[in-house]
Amino acid sequence: MPGLVVFGRRWAIGSDDFVLPGAFELFVRLVWWIGILVLYTVHKGQFNCPGGGLLHSYLLGLLILLASIICALSALVYISMQGTISNPGPRKSLPKILYTRLLLYFPEFIWAVVGAVWVSDNSVHCEKTVINGVIGTVIASWIIIVFTIVGVVIVFDPLGGKKTFYLPDGVSRNLESSQSGQLLYNVKSSATRVWEKRIRLLCCCIVQDDDHRVAFTSIAELFRNYFSDTDLVPSDIAAGLILLHQEQDKMENCPKEPEEVLCHSPSSLVTDDLDVELENAAHYMLFAAAAYGWPYYVYTNPYTALCKLNGDCCRNRPTDSDITGSDRHNFHFGSILKITGLQYRDFIHISFHNKIYEIPFFVALDHKKEAIVVAVRGTLSFEDILTDLSADCEDLTLEEVLENGFVHKGITQAANYIYRKLINDGILNQAFTIAPEYKLVIVGHSLGGGTASILAVMLRNSFPTLRCYAFSPPGGLLSKSLADYTKHFIVSVIVGKDLVARLSMPNMEDLKRRIVRIVANCNRPKYQILLRGCWYEVFGGDPDDFPTELDGRNQDALTQPLLAEESLMVHRSPSYNALEEESRLNSPPQYPHLYLPGKIIHIVEECSSRRLCSSDIKYTARWSNETVFSSILISPKMITDHMPDVVLKALNSLSQEHGSCLSCQTRDYNPSAV
């Protein structure tokens, strides 16, 4: 589990991560060595050609070099297979073997240069088979060297040097408060700068202004806070997720108490009937999906979308609709028309403008439901991702709520932007002037669902009859008081094990603790966990039994932060102690619990097999509550259950099933029998 410490710094790779890549390279080296040995043996007496003496020495030296590398790799793989994730003791000698293996790259580099020079020498006239063999050897050597350099860059940890400052043995570990505070400040500042540079690099293709710089710093601090108290390398997280998934599947297969859900619709309002809300949700999900524009339309119609968008529907751009933002070739608006089935004249305002905290939306007249629909787009750009990740909390005060409510900062700013557009620019006034008897409905999916929910809260006083349908909104959105308040006018729709609906900082902290706990208790080597997990995910089977060697270990110890391999085995770093003291002083949670908005409809897929199901998938829906989504579930469908096409498919299936049931009841009804 701890990051490997070599060359005096910590790296983003564990001492047990060399099994699979080392075994692969060992196989390649063995085949290579055998091929060179055969080549040398067959042509042993045929080195009298011009340049043959150098060729003989080259092949002989290459055989010795490859044999040395094979021995080093064999030892590296064997040592890396020992111990468990949380028990690196049997792998203490691995750094020495790794140093030996790295030293062998120098003669290999020299031999690759010699081979390249020999091949490029026009005066060499040896047998063509030998020349081709040397060319293959040179190419293979350079490929391995390049991949090694790339691997070193990938596992390089910019903060590695900050995590290897340890107190010498015999020196008191009680640092002065000023020294401890300064060290902690330096570590935090360095970590924040590193994360900020990474985010800037990922977002290098977008124009960056003051809002972006503030968001970069805020998101960098978020990532720094989340990862500062762990020493998990990426493969540890992968192993932990695999173990959690199998543990979760094993628990699902065991008899359990009925889930704490509301299995009937609340009796407070007649319109809250589950079947009615499912029918409305299926209808309005079309608007939420249409807000994505042409990417969604092309994704759901990959073979015909471009031809249809180039047809008559997009030849004439409407002049009476208020359209802002870039829509090259009119593809976005054409897709919205195709998905919703509306006409040009039904659109009041369309905005494709997209910046951080400013997301696209449109306002349209829905004559079928007699509603003015505000549809907000979900995440589709880097700017939207930055809005999602601006997960700090800010206050949202309402007169109807007794206490101040907390909301997601980035999504609230996006809702404020749309609110100003709707009210200050007179968009809603224009819509209600055209259709004064229509009701206001706000919809959105994912980020759009969260924005639509907060926008509905803001507009509730001015439009008491408004309704909001939030499809797969983020889990960390509203405080408990606001979430309860929104149950009167917001309906959230969640499908299956959707990750985003369970995504909040407390849930992420819980996931981190679960990963640390399960990898610390498992006595399987990491390579076995990864191989077994890949087989389980692809081919299925029974979940693992999770044998443990630490059953009697104190659970509090399993949740303590882990910093560096040596700190677990010998002593703790000063930054570890400072972080531990800070966590004790700040006992209240750093991030308040935020919840899904409104009443929650949870749609679950019915399938006899956990794996691939038939095309005729059946769904069930029920009223649920926020406690069901208080933990992140690991599943292959945790991402696909969030996709808008899957949500729309599930809602359409339930709506059609309900319609067919009503038809059957009407057909079977016999008035003469009454």
XYZ file of C-alpha atoms in Angstrom:
674
model
C 0.000 0.000 0.000
C 2.714 2.597 0.758
C 4.451 4.251 -2.175
C 7.882 2.860 -2.939
C 10.769 4.945 -1.573
C 13.855 4.913 -3.811
C 16.480 7.564 -4.556
C 15.391 9.320 -1.378
C 11.862 10.102 -2.518
C 8.452 8.511 -2.682
C 7.086 7.298 -6.053
C 3.513 6.669 -7.182
C 4.122 2.929 -7.419
C 4.159 0.205 -4.785
C 6.816 -2.399 -4.193
C 4.255 -5.031 -5.246
C 3.496 -3.384 -8.595
C 6.362 -5.001 -10.510
C 4.807 -8.467 -10.834
C 2.708 -8.049 -13.976
C 4.902 -5.600 -15.949
C 8.009 -7.455 -14.810
C 6.580 -10.816 -15.871
C 5.680 -9.395 -19.281
C 9.159 -7.970 -19.794
C 10.667 -11.226 -18.528
C 8.723 -13.151 -21.169
C 9.871 -10.745 -23.889
C 13.471 -10.941 -22.712
C 13.424 -14.760 -22.635
C 12.075 -14.979 -26.191
C 14.608 -12.352 -27.239
C 17.496 -14.205 -25.559
C 16.501 -17.523 -27.143
C 16.241 -15.883 -30.571
C 19.685 -14.274 -30.266
C 21.145 -17.560 -28.997
C 19.748 -19.436 -32.005
C 21.026 -16.711 -34.346
C 24.474 -16.812 -32.774
C 24.639 -20.621 -32.795
C 23.515 -21.000 -36.411
C 25.898 -18.316 -37.729
C 28.757 -18.966 -35.309
C 31.282 -19.709 -38.039
C 30.058 -17.116 -40.506
C 31.470 -13.898 -39.033
C 34.219 -13.463 -41.635
C 32.265 -10.811 -43.506
C 33.231 -7.119 -43.353
C 32.176 -5.943 -39.893
C 31.763 -9.527 -38.709
C 34.194 -9.173 -35.811
C 32.182 -6.375 -34.293
C 29.000 -8.383 -34.949
C 30.416 -11.395 -33.100
C 31.351 -9.295 -30.088
C 27.984 -7.531 -30.212
C 25.935 -10.750 -30.181
C 28.070 -12.336 -27.477
C 27.834 -9.246 -25.293
C 24.097 -9.039 -25.936
C 23.620 -12.642 -24.770
C 25.468 -11.901 -21.533
C 23.566 -8.632 -21.037
C 20.179 -10.263 -21.656
C 21.033 -13.096 -19.254
C 21.901 -10.544 -16.562
C 18.660 -8.645 -17.184
C 16.657 -11.888 -17.044
C 18.204 -12.774 -13.690
C 17.485 -9.307 -12.319
C 13.896 -9.379 -13.605
C 13.313 -12.851 -12.151
C 14.471 -11.662 -8.734
C 12.431 -8.453 -9.064
C 9.223 -10.336 -9.933
C 9.770 -12.938 -7.218
C 10.368 -10.380 -4.477
C 7.460 -8.235 -5.665
C 5.138 -11.252 -5.331
C 5.878 -11.596 -1.632
C 3.824 -10.178 1.217
C 0.515 -8.366 0.951
C -0.589 -4.823 0.198
C -0.330 -3.744 3.834
C 2.643 -5.971 4.681
C 5.636 -4.820 2.611
C 8.140 -6.400 5.008
C 8.987 -9.399 2.775
C 9.740 -6.903 -0.016
C 12.345 -4.872 1.904
C 15.130 -5.982 -0.451
C 13.284 -4.888 -3.595
C 14.900 -1.396 -3.856
C 18.367 -2.994 -4.077
C 17.242 -5.288 -6.880
C 15.564 -2.338 -8.571
C 18.812 -0.364 -8.423
C 20.594 -3.327 -10.044
C 17.983 -3.524 -12.790
C 18.220 0.202 -13.465
C 22.031 0.025 -13.661
C 21.698 -2.566 -16.429
C 19.996 0.071 -18.576
C 23.345 1.839 -19.065
C 25.103 -1.067 -20.842
C 21.846 -1.785 -22.692
C 21.770 1.804 -23.930
C 25.412 1.548 -25.027
C 24.718 -1.751 -26.798
C 21.685 -0.232 -28.534
C 23.868 2.623 -29.810
C 26.554 0.186 -30.965
C 23.956 -1.913 -32.782
C 22.476 1.160 -34.468
C 25.951 2.264 -35.623
C 26.759 -1.188 -36.930
C 23.488 -1.456 -38.851
C 23.889 1.997 -40.380
C 27.439 1.235 -41.565
C 27.331 0.839 -45.362
C 30.589 -1.101 -45.382
C 28.967 -4.051 -43.566
C 28.136 -6.899 -45.959
C 27.144 -9.778 -43.684
C 24.331 -12.238 -44.235
C 20.917 -10.582 -44.496
C 19.389 -12.768 -41.768
C 21.984 -11.621 -39.270
C 21.533 -7.984 -40.229
C 17.739 -8.248 -39.837
C 18.218 -9.900 -36.447
C 20.451 -7.063 -35.270
C 17.978 -4.489 -36.601
C 15.172 -6.185 -34.630
C 17.381 -6.207 -31.532
C 18.168 -2.511 -31.841
C 14.508 -1.608 -32.355
C 13.425 -3.738 -29.361
C 16.105 -2.146 -27.171
C 15.022 1.377 -28.017
C 11.335 0.539 -27.551
C 12.008 -0.842 -24.067
C 14.167 2.171 -23.157
C 11.487 4.615 -24.337
C 8.720 2.771 -22.477
C 10.854 2.735 -19.336
C 11.354 6.494 -19.536
C 7.621 7.005 -20.052
C 6.908 4.740 -17.074
C 9.292 6.698 -14.856
C 7.564 9.932 -15.830
C 4.143 8.430 -15.064
C 5.052 7.155 -11.589
C 7.005 10.268 -10.651
C 5.420 11.976 -7.666
C 6.198 15.731 -7.530
C 5.488 15.617 -3.801
C 7.645 12.553 -3.200
C 10.419 14.537 -1.603
C 7.952 16.153 0.825
C 6.874 12.773 2.173
C 10.293 11.385 3.066
C 11.310 13.801 5.816
C 11.580 11.531 8.843
C 12.820 12.166 12.311
C 16.140 10.414 13.048
C 16.079 7.628 15.578
C 16.691 8.851 19.116
C 15.378 12.337 18.391
C 12.224 13.433 20.134
C 9.190 13.255 17.914
C 7.450 16.104 19.677
C 8.214 19.027 17.403
C 7.769 22.611 18.470
C 4.395 23.934 17.390
C 6.004 26.573 15.141
C 8.160 23.984 13.384
C 5.254 21.591 12.988
C 2.973 24.302 11.696
C 5.553 25.576 9.203
C 6.226 22.055 7.927
C 2.535 21.361 7.536
C 2.050 24.675 5.741
C 4.902 23.906 3.326
C 3.534 20.438 2.556
C 0.031 21.807 1.962
C 1.253 24.672 -0.195
C 3.373 22.372 -2.335
C 0.523 19.914 -2.771
C -1.892 22.688 -3.754
C 0.559 24.061 -6.335
C 1.101 20.613 -7.842
C -2.625 19.950 -8.179
C -3.195 23.422 -9.613
C -0.518 22.836 -12.265
C -2.132 19.519 -13.188
C -5.550 21.127 -13.564
C -4.145 23.981 -15.638
C -2.413 21.468 -17.889
C -5.644 19.528 -18.418
C -7.519 22.755 -19.165
C -4.825 24.290 -21.369
C -7.174 24.325 -24.358
C -9.690 26.744 -22.799
C -9.391 30.473 -22.303
C -8.519 31.164 -18.664
C -9.743 34.255 -16.811
C -10.085 35.248 -13.157
C -13.014 32.861 -12.602
C -10.916 30.000 -13.920
C -7.967 30.863 -11.703
C -10.174 30.976 -8.614
C -11.753 27.660 -9.605
C -8.341 26.069 -10.211
C -7.172 27.024 -6.732
C -10.397 25.860 -5.098
C -10.354 22.506 -6.905
C -6.633 22.047 -6.171
C -7.282 22.515 -2.455
C -10.154 20.040 -2.703
C -7.904 17.352 -4.204
C -5.102 18.166 -1.783
C -7.402 17.759 1.210
C -8.752 14.488 -0.118
C -5.414 12.819 -0.884
C -3.220 14.382 1.821
C -3.827 11.749 4.512
C -3.298 8.600 2.447
C -0.388 6.879 0.784
C -2.346 4.923 -1.777
C -0.827 4.315 -5.184
C -3.193 3.911 -8.179
C -2.954 0.120 -8.176
C -3.960 0.075 -4.483
C -7.119 2.010 -5.352
C -7.856 -0.393 -8.221
C -7.393 -3.397 -5.911
C -9.571 -1.773 -3.248
C -12.366 -1.089 -5.744
C -12.219 -4.691 -6.957
C -12.438 -6.028 -3.400
C -15.278 -3.643 -2.517
C -17.219 -4.680 -5.614
C -16.937 -8.355 -4.761
C -17.770 -7.741 -1.108
C -20.796 -5.723 -2.185
C -21.984 -8.467 -4.562
C -21.553 -11.073 -1.840
C -23.681 -9.022 0.549
C -26.366 -8.519 -2.110
C -26.616 -12.287 -2.546
C -27.199 -12.810 1.183
C -30.655 -12.571 2.783
C -31.191 -9.080 4.149
C -33.790 -6.871 5.669
C -36.121 -5.000 3.328
C -34.617 -1.784 2.045
C -35.685 1.325 3.876
C -37.744 2.916 1.113
C -41.224 4.324 0.756
C -42.995 1.699 -1.303
C -46.075 3.808 -1.893
C -46.569 7.363 -3.001
C -46.965 10.041 -0.338
C -50.559 10.897 0.373
C -49.946 14.630 0.790
C -50.555 15.472 -2.852
C -52.580 13.630 -5.463
C -50.083 14.626 -8.161
C -47.320 12.766 -6.347
C -48.603 9.417 -7.500
C -45.657 7.341 -8.709
C -47.175 6.342 -12.048
C -48.128 9.920 -12.873
C -44.677 11.187 -11.996
C -43.029 8.456 -14.061
C -45.111 9.444 -17.071
C -44.212 13.105 -16.589
C -40.551 12.253 -16.053
C -40.427 10.205 -19.260
C -41.886 13.169 -21.143
C -39.588 15.819 -19.682
C -36.468 13.665 -19.926
C -36.627 14.303 -23.674
C -36.076 18.006 -22.996
C -33.224 17.317 -20.585
C -31.545 15.058 -23.145
C -32.164 17.536 -25.970
C -30.232 20.194 -24.057
C -27.039 18.267 -24.895
C -27.554 19.139 -28.568
C -25.872 17.314 -31.404
C -23.427 15.174 -29.308
C -26.364 13.349 -27.712
C -28.268 13.063 -30.988
C -25.241 11.644 -32.820
C -24.486 9.303 -29.894
C -28.000 7.840 -29.955
C -28.250 7.814 -33.782
C -24.689 7.105 -34.930
C -25.551 6.015 -38.482
C -28.248 8.484 -39.519
C -27.785 11.581 -37.356
C -25.446 13.517 -39.638
C -27.579 12.890 -42.690
C -30.717 14.019 -40.869
C -29.030 17.112 -39.457
C -27.928 18.089 -42.962
C -31.491 17.765 -44.210
C -34.294 20.259 -44.543
C -34.627 20.839 -40.814
C -31.346 22.723 -40.689
C -31.383 24.661 -43.946
C -33.293 27.652 -42.629
C -32.234 29.108 -39.316
C -35.208 30.658 -37.479
C -35.141 34.424 -37.164
C -37.796 34.793 -34.467
C -36.049 32.688 -31.802
C -33.601 34.306 -29.390
C -30.414 32.279 -29.858
C -27.115 33.159 -28.171
C -23.782 31.418 -28.314
C -22.032 29.491 -31.039
C -23.979 26.876 -33.017
C -21.878 26.152 -36.073
C -23.898 24.737 -38.957
C -27.002 24.928 -36.756
C -26.371 21.365 -35.548
C -27.281 22.014 -31.909
C -30.641 23.580 -32.676
C -31.412 21.006 -35.348
C -30.759 18.212 -32.849
C -33.009 19.863 -30.252
C -35.798 20.042 -32.833
C -35.364 16.389 -33.749
C -35.285 15.134 -30.148
C -38.168 17.202 -28.750
C -40.375 17.200 -31.835
C -41.128 20.906 -31.322
C -41.368 23.601 -34.004
C -39.244 26.712 -34.472
C -41.958 28.948 -33.062
C -42.098 26.949 -29.798
C -38.690 28.204 -28.630
C -38.489 31.391 -26.604
C -34.767 31.467 -25.886
C -31.807 29.204 -26.638
C -28.349 29.746 -25.155
C -25.312 27.769 -26.271
C -22.980 30.087 -24.344
C -20.634 28.007 -22.185
C -18.094 29.205 -19.617
C -17.264 28.157 -16.105
C -20.399 28.689 -13.962
C -22.330 29.566 -17.146
C -23.973 26.582 -18.824
C -26.267 26.307 -21.868
C -30.055 26.128 -21.523
C -33.196 26.732 -23.534
C -36.764 27.861 -22.854
C -39.560 26.334 -24.921
C -43.331 25.981 -24.977
C -44.565 22.440 -24.404
C -48.111 22.455 -25.744
C -48.703 18.793 -24.911
C -48.289 19.381 -21.170
C -49.184 23.085 -21.324
C -45.899 24.046 -19.751
C -43.083 26.507 -20.194
C -40.020 24.289 -19.993
C -36.580 25.492 -18.919
C -34.099 22.751 -19.873
C -30.527 22.981 -18.527
C -27.654 21.086 -20.123
C -25.484 18.678 -18.174
C -21.708 18.216 -18.201
C -20.260 18.316 -21.725
C -17.121 20.492 -21.591
C -14.059 21.253 -19.480
C -15.832 24.349 -18.195
C -18.699 22.178 -16.979
C -16.260 19.833 -15.223
C -14.724 22.800 -13.407
C -18.221 23.848 -12.344
C -18.853 20.313 -11.044
C -15.592 20.214 -9.114
C -16.116 23.575 -7.416
C -17.619 21.595 -4.554
C -17.228 24.057 -1.701
C -20.387 24.925 0.232
C -22.053 28.302 0.389
C -25.151 29.592 2.142
C -28.528 29.900 0.499
C -31.023 31.640 2.777
C -34.779 31.283 2.263
C -37.582 32.658 4.387
C -39.465 29.354 4.317
C -36.491 27.429 5.741
C -35.898 27.883 9.463
C -32.128 27.619 9.216
C -29.627 28.634 6.589
C -29.187 26.044 3.889
C -25.917 24.904 2.355
C -25.581 24.299 -1.362
C -22.937 23.234 -3.865
C -20.993 26.399 -4.732
C -20.259 25.780 -8.427
C -23.758 24.583 -9.277
C -25.308 27.455 -7.331
C -23.315 29.974 -9.358
C -24.523 28.295 -12.551
C -28.118 28.543 -11.279
C -27.555 32.234 -10.465
C -26.414 32.846 -14.033
C -29.561 31.295 -15.514
C -31.739 33.048 -12.916
C -30.378 36.428 -13.984
C -30.989 35.580 -17.622
C -34.572 34.452 -17.022
C -35.576 37.337 -14.768
C -33.382 40.303 -15.660
C -33.533 39.712 -19.411
C -37.295 39.186 -19.290
C -37.218 35.701 -20.842
C -39.879 34.257 -18.515
C -42.032 37.376 -18.853
C -41.935 36.934 -22.621
C -42.891 33.261 -22.287
C -45.825 33.921 -19.960
C -46.983 36.763 -22.203
C -47.331 34.213 -25.007
C -48.819 31.450 -22.815
C -50.097 32.977 -19.542
C -52.053 29.868 -18.546
C -49.074 27.523 -18.807
C -47.156 26.262 -15.751
C -43.401 26.510 -15.292
C -41.344 23.284 -15.403
C -37.557 23.175 -14.963
C -35.630 20.069 -16.054
C -32.054 18.938 -16.404
C -29.765 15.927 -16.309
C -26.605 15.506 -14.193
C -25.078 18.967 -13.729
C -28.196 20.298 -15.435
C -30.371 18.454 -12.897
C -28.505 20.003 -9.980
C -28.648 23.462 -11.553
C -32.353 23.042 -12.335
C -33.032 22.095 -8.707
C -31.318 25.157 -7.215
C -32.878 27.355 -9.906
C -36.294 25.999 -8.911
C -35.581 26.908 -5.286
C -34.728 30.451 -6.371
C -37.868 30.809 -8.504
C -40.246 29.126 -6.054
C -41.460 32.368 -4.448
C -42.257 33.998 -7.790
C -43.820 30.866 -9.308
C -45.463 28.835 -6.528
C -46.844 26.189 -8.920
C -43.551 25.385 -10.640
C -42.316 21.800 -10.901
C -38.788 20.535 -11.328
C -37.583 17.175 -12.628
C -33.925 16.497 -11.833
C -32.532 13.458 -13.634
C -29.427 11.906 -12.050
C -28.477 15.058 -10.118
C -25.263 15.176 -8.055
C -25.642 13.731 -4.562
C -23.812 16.522 -2.728
C -26.210 19.316 -3.621
C -28.448 20.553 -0.768
C -28.348 20.539 3.016
C -30.967 18.532 4.864
C -33.271 21.509 5.505
C -33.258 22.557 1.852
C -33.654 18.975 0.625
C -36.759 18.565 2.806
C -38.117 21.909 1.588
C -37.776 20.869 -2.081
C -39.846 17.711 -1.635
C -42.941 19.792 -2.355
C -41.972 20.659 -5.921
C -38.898 18.680 -7.068
C -38.724 15.055 -8.202
C -35.319 13.413 -8.636
C -34.987 10.332 -10.825
C -32.058 7.959 -10.171
C -31.288 4.796 -12.139
C -29.561 1.804 -10.548
C -26.136 2.348 -9.008
C -25.529 5.763 -10.560
C -22.225 7.119 -9.244
C -23.038 10.828 -9.620
C -26.199 10.562 -7.523
C -24.050 9.222 -4.673
C -21.164 11.620 -5.228
C -20.476 13.922 -2.292
C -17.412 14.710 -0.234
C -18.593 12.731 2.834
C -19.342 9.751 0.572
C -15.916 10.081 -1.046
C -14.284 10.148 2.394
C -16.284 7.062 3.314
C -15.132 5.336 0.112
C -11.528 6.183 0.939
C -11.856 4.712 4.433
C -13.477 1.574 3.028
C -10.671 1.140 0.506
C -7.980 1.570 3.183
C -9.770 -0.847 5.495
C -10.329 -3.602 2.960
C -6.842 -3.538 1.416
C -5.277 -3.428 4.882
C -7.207 -6.537 5.924
C -6.849 -8.650 2.783
C -4.001 -11.177 2.910
C -3.920 -11.735 -0.840
C -1.007 -10.337 -2.867
C -2.030 -7.437 -5.062
C -1.322 -9.202 -8.355
C -3.730 -11.993 -7.390
C -6.417 -9.452 -6.485
C -6.024 -7.678 -9.829
C -5.972 -10.850 -11.929
C -8.919 -12.386 -10.081
C -10.784 -9.092 -10.267
C -10.311 -8.783 -14.035
C -11.605 -12.319 -14.490
C -14.577 -11.599 -12.226
C -15.498 -8.380 -14.041
C -15.274 -9.948 -17.511
C -16.491 -13.521 -17.002
C -18.365 -13.355 -13.693
C -18.357 -16.148 -11.161
C -18.674 -16.172 -7.402
C -17.311 -13.288 -5.328
C -14.090 -13.903 -3.451
C -14.127 -14.921 0.216
C -11.715 -12.140 1.300
C -9.491 -14.135 3.705
C -7.920 -11.824 6.265
C -4.918 -12.029 8.538
C -5.796 -8.896 10.552
C -9.226 -9.772 11.941
C -8.254 -8.753 15.466
C -6.835 -5.406 14.440
C -8.350 -2.269 15.938
C -10.713 -0.733 13.403
C -9.651 2.775 14.414
C -6.106 1.919 13.379
C -7.303 0.893 9.937
C -8.705 4.338 9.230
C -5.570 6.263 10.272
C -3.753 8.143 7.504
C -0.790 6.353 5.992
C 2.241 8.327 4.787
C 5.125 6.446 3.140
C 6.251 2.862 3.422
C 8.928 3.383 6.076
C 6.585 5.344 8.336
C 4.435 2.238 8.687
C 7.363 0.005 9.490
C 9.673 2.209 11.586
C 8.416 5.681 12.446
C 5.982 8.366 11.360
C 6.840 11.494 9.476
C 6.409 14.941 11.063
C 3.722 15.774 8.536
C 1.859 12.634 9.593
C 1.892 13.742 13.222
C 0.828 17.268 12.312
C -2.012 16.003 10.170
C -3.094 13.617 12.905
C -3.124 16.403 15.497
C -5.073 18.640 13.155
C -7.668 15.928 12.553
C -8.183 15.585 16.297
C -8.617 19.329 16.761
C -11.096 19.589 13.908
C -13.412 16.842 15.017
C -16.475 18.183 13.143
C -16.615 16.978 9.534
C -14.768 19.215 7.109
C -17.554 18.892 4.553
C -21.206 19.058 5.674
C -23.567 16.381 4.466
C -25.414 17.425 1.335
C -28.296 15.467 -0.171
C -30.268 14.879 -3.331
C -33.080 17.359 -4.017
C -36.786 16.662 -3.664
C -38.548 13.332 -3.573
C -36.551 10.522 -5.122
C -37.712 7.919 -7.629
C -35.238 5.039 -7.718
C -35.370 2.886 -10.853
C -33.759 -0.535 -10.577
C -33.074 -2.946 -13.411
C -34.576 -6.407 -13.048
C -32.318 -9.087 -14.448
C -31.662 -12.698 -13.495
C -27.958 -12.372 -14.247
C -25.567 -9.797 -12.895
C -23.779 -9.797 -16.225
C -25.046 -9.154 -19.702
C -28.819 -9.134 -19.844
C -31.187 -9.732 -22.691
C -32.333 -6.853 -24.832
C -35.747 -6.986 -23.147
C -34.736 -5.353 -19.866
C -37.402 -4.749 -17.253
C -37.286 -2.010 -14.665
C -39.035 -1.375 -11.389
C -39.483 2.035 -9.770
C -40.234 3.032 -6.212
C -40.148 6.035 -3.967
C -36.902 6.144 -2.034
C -35.133 8.433 0.413
C -31.727 10.037 0.701
C -30.296 7.408 3.089
C -30.276 4.853 0.276
C -27.687 7.001 -1.530
C -25.380 7.594 1.436
C -22.703 5.232 0.135
C -20.971 4.834 -3.232
C -21.669 1.454 -4.830
C -18.975 -0.152 -6.971
C -20.358 -1.689 -10.153
C -19.586 -1.891 -13.886
C -22.812 0.067 -14.372
C -22.030 2.891 -11.956
C -21.159 5.087 -14.969
C -23.573 3.768 -17.603
C -26.549 4.103 -15.228
C -25.864 7.838 -15.250
C -25.962 8.262 -19.034
C -29.000 10.201 -20.342
C -29.928 7.569 -22.933
C -30.078 4.885 -20.221
C -32.274 7.102 -18.015
C -34.594 7.848 -20.941
C -34.769 4.164 -21.887
C -35.687 3.165 -18.329
C -38.388 5.858 -18.061
C -39.871 4.992 -21.441
C -39.950 1.312 -20.490
C -41.792 2.026 -17.245
C -44.159 4.483 -18.926
C -45.035 2.012 -21.677
C -45.501 -0.783 -19.155
C -47.856 1.411 -17.131
C -49.771 2.362 -20.289
C -50.159 -1.269 -21.345
C -51.405 -2.184 -17.866
C -54.048 0.542 -18.047
C -55.123 -0.719 -21.474
C -55.432 -4.253 -20.139
C -57.504 -3.082 -17.186
C -59.818 -1.091 -19.469
C -60.213 -3.994 -21.887
C -60.921 -6.485 -19.103
C -63.462 -4.190 -17.438
C -67.083 -5.415 -18.048
C -69.779 -2.815 -17.224
C -72.558 -5.434 -17.161
C -70.844 -7.175 -14.300
C -71.148 -4.111 -12.084
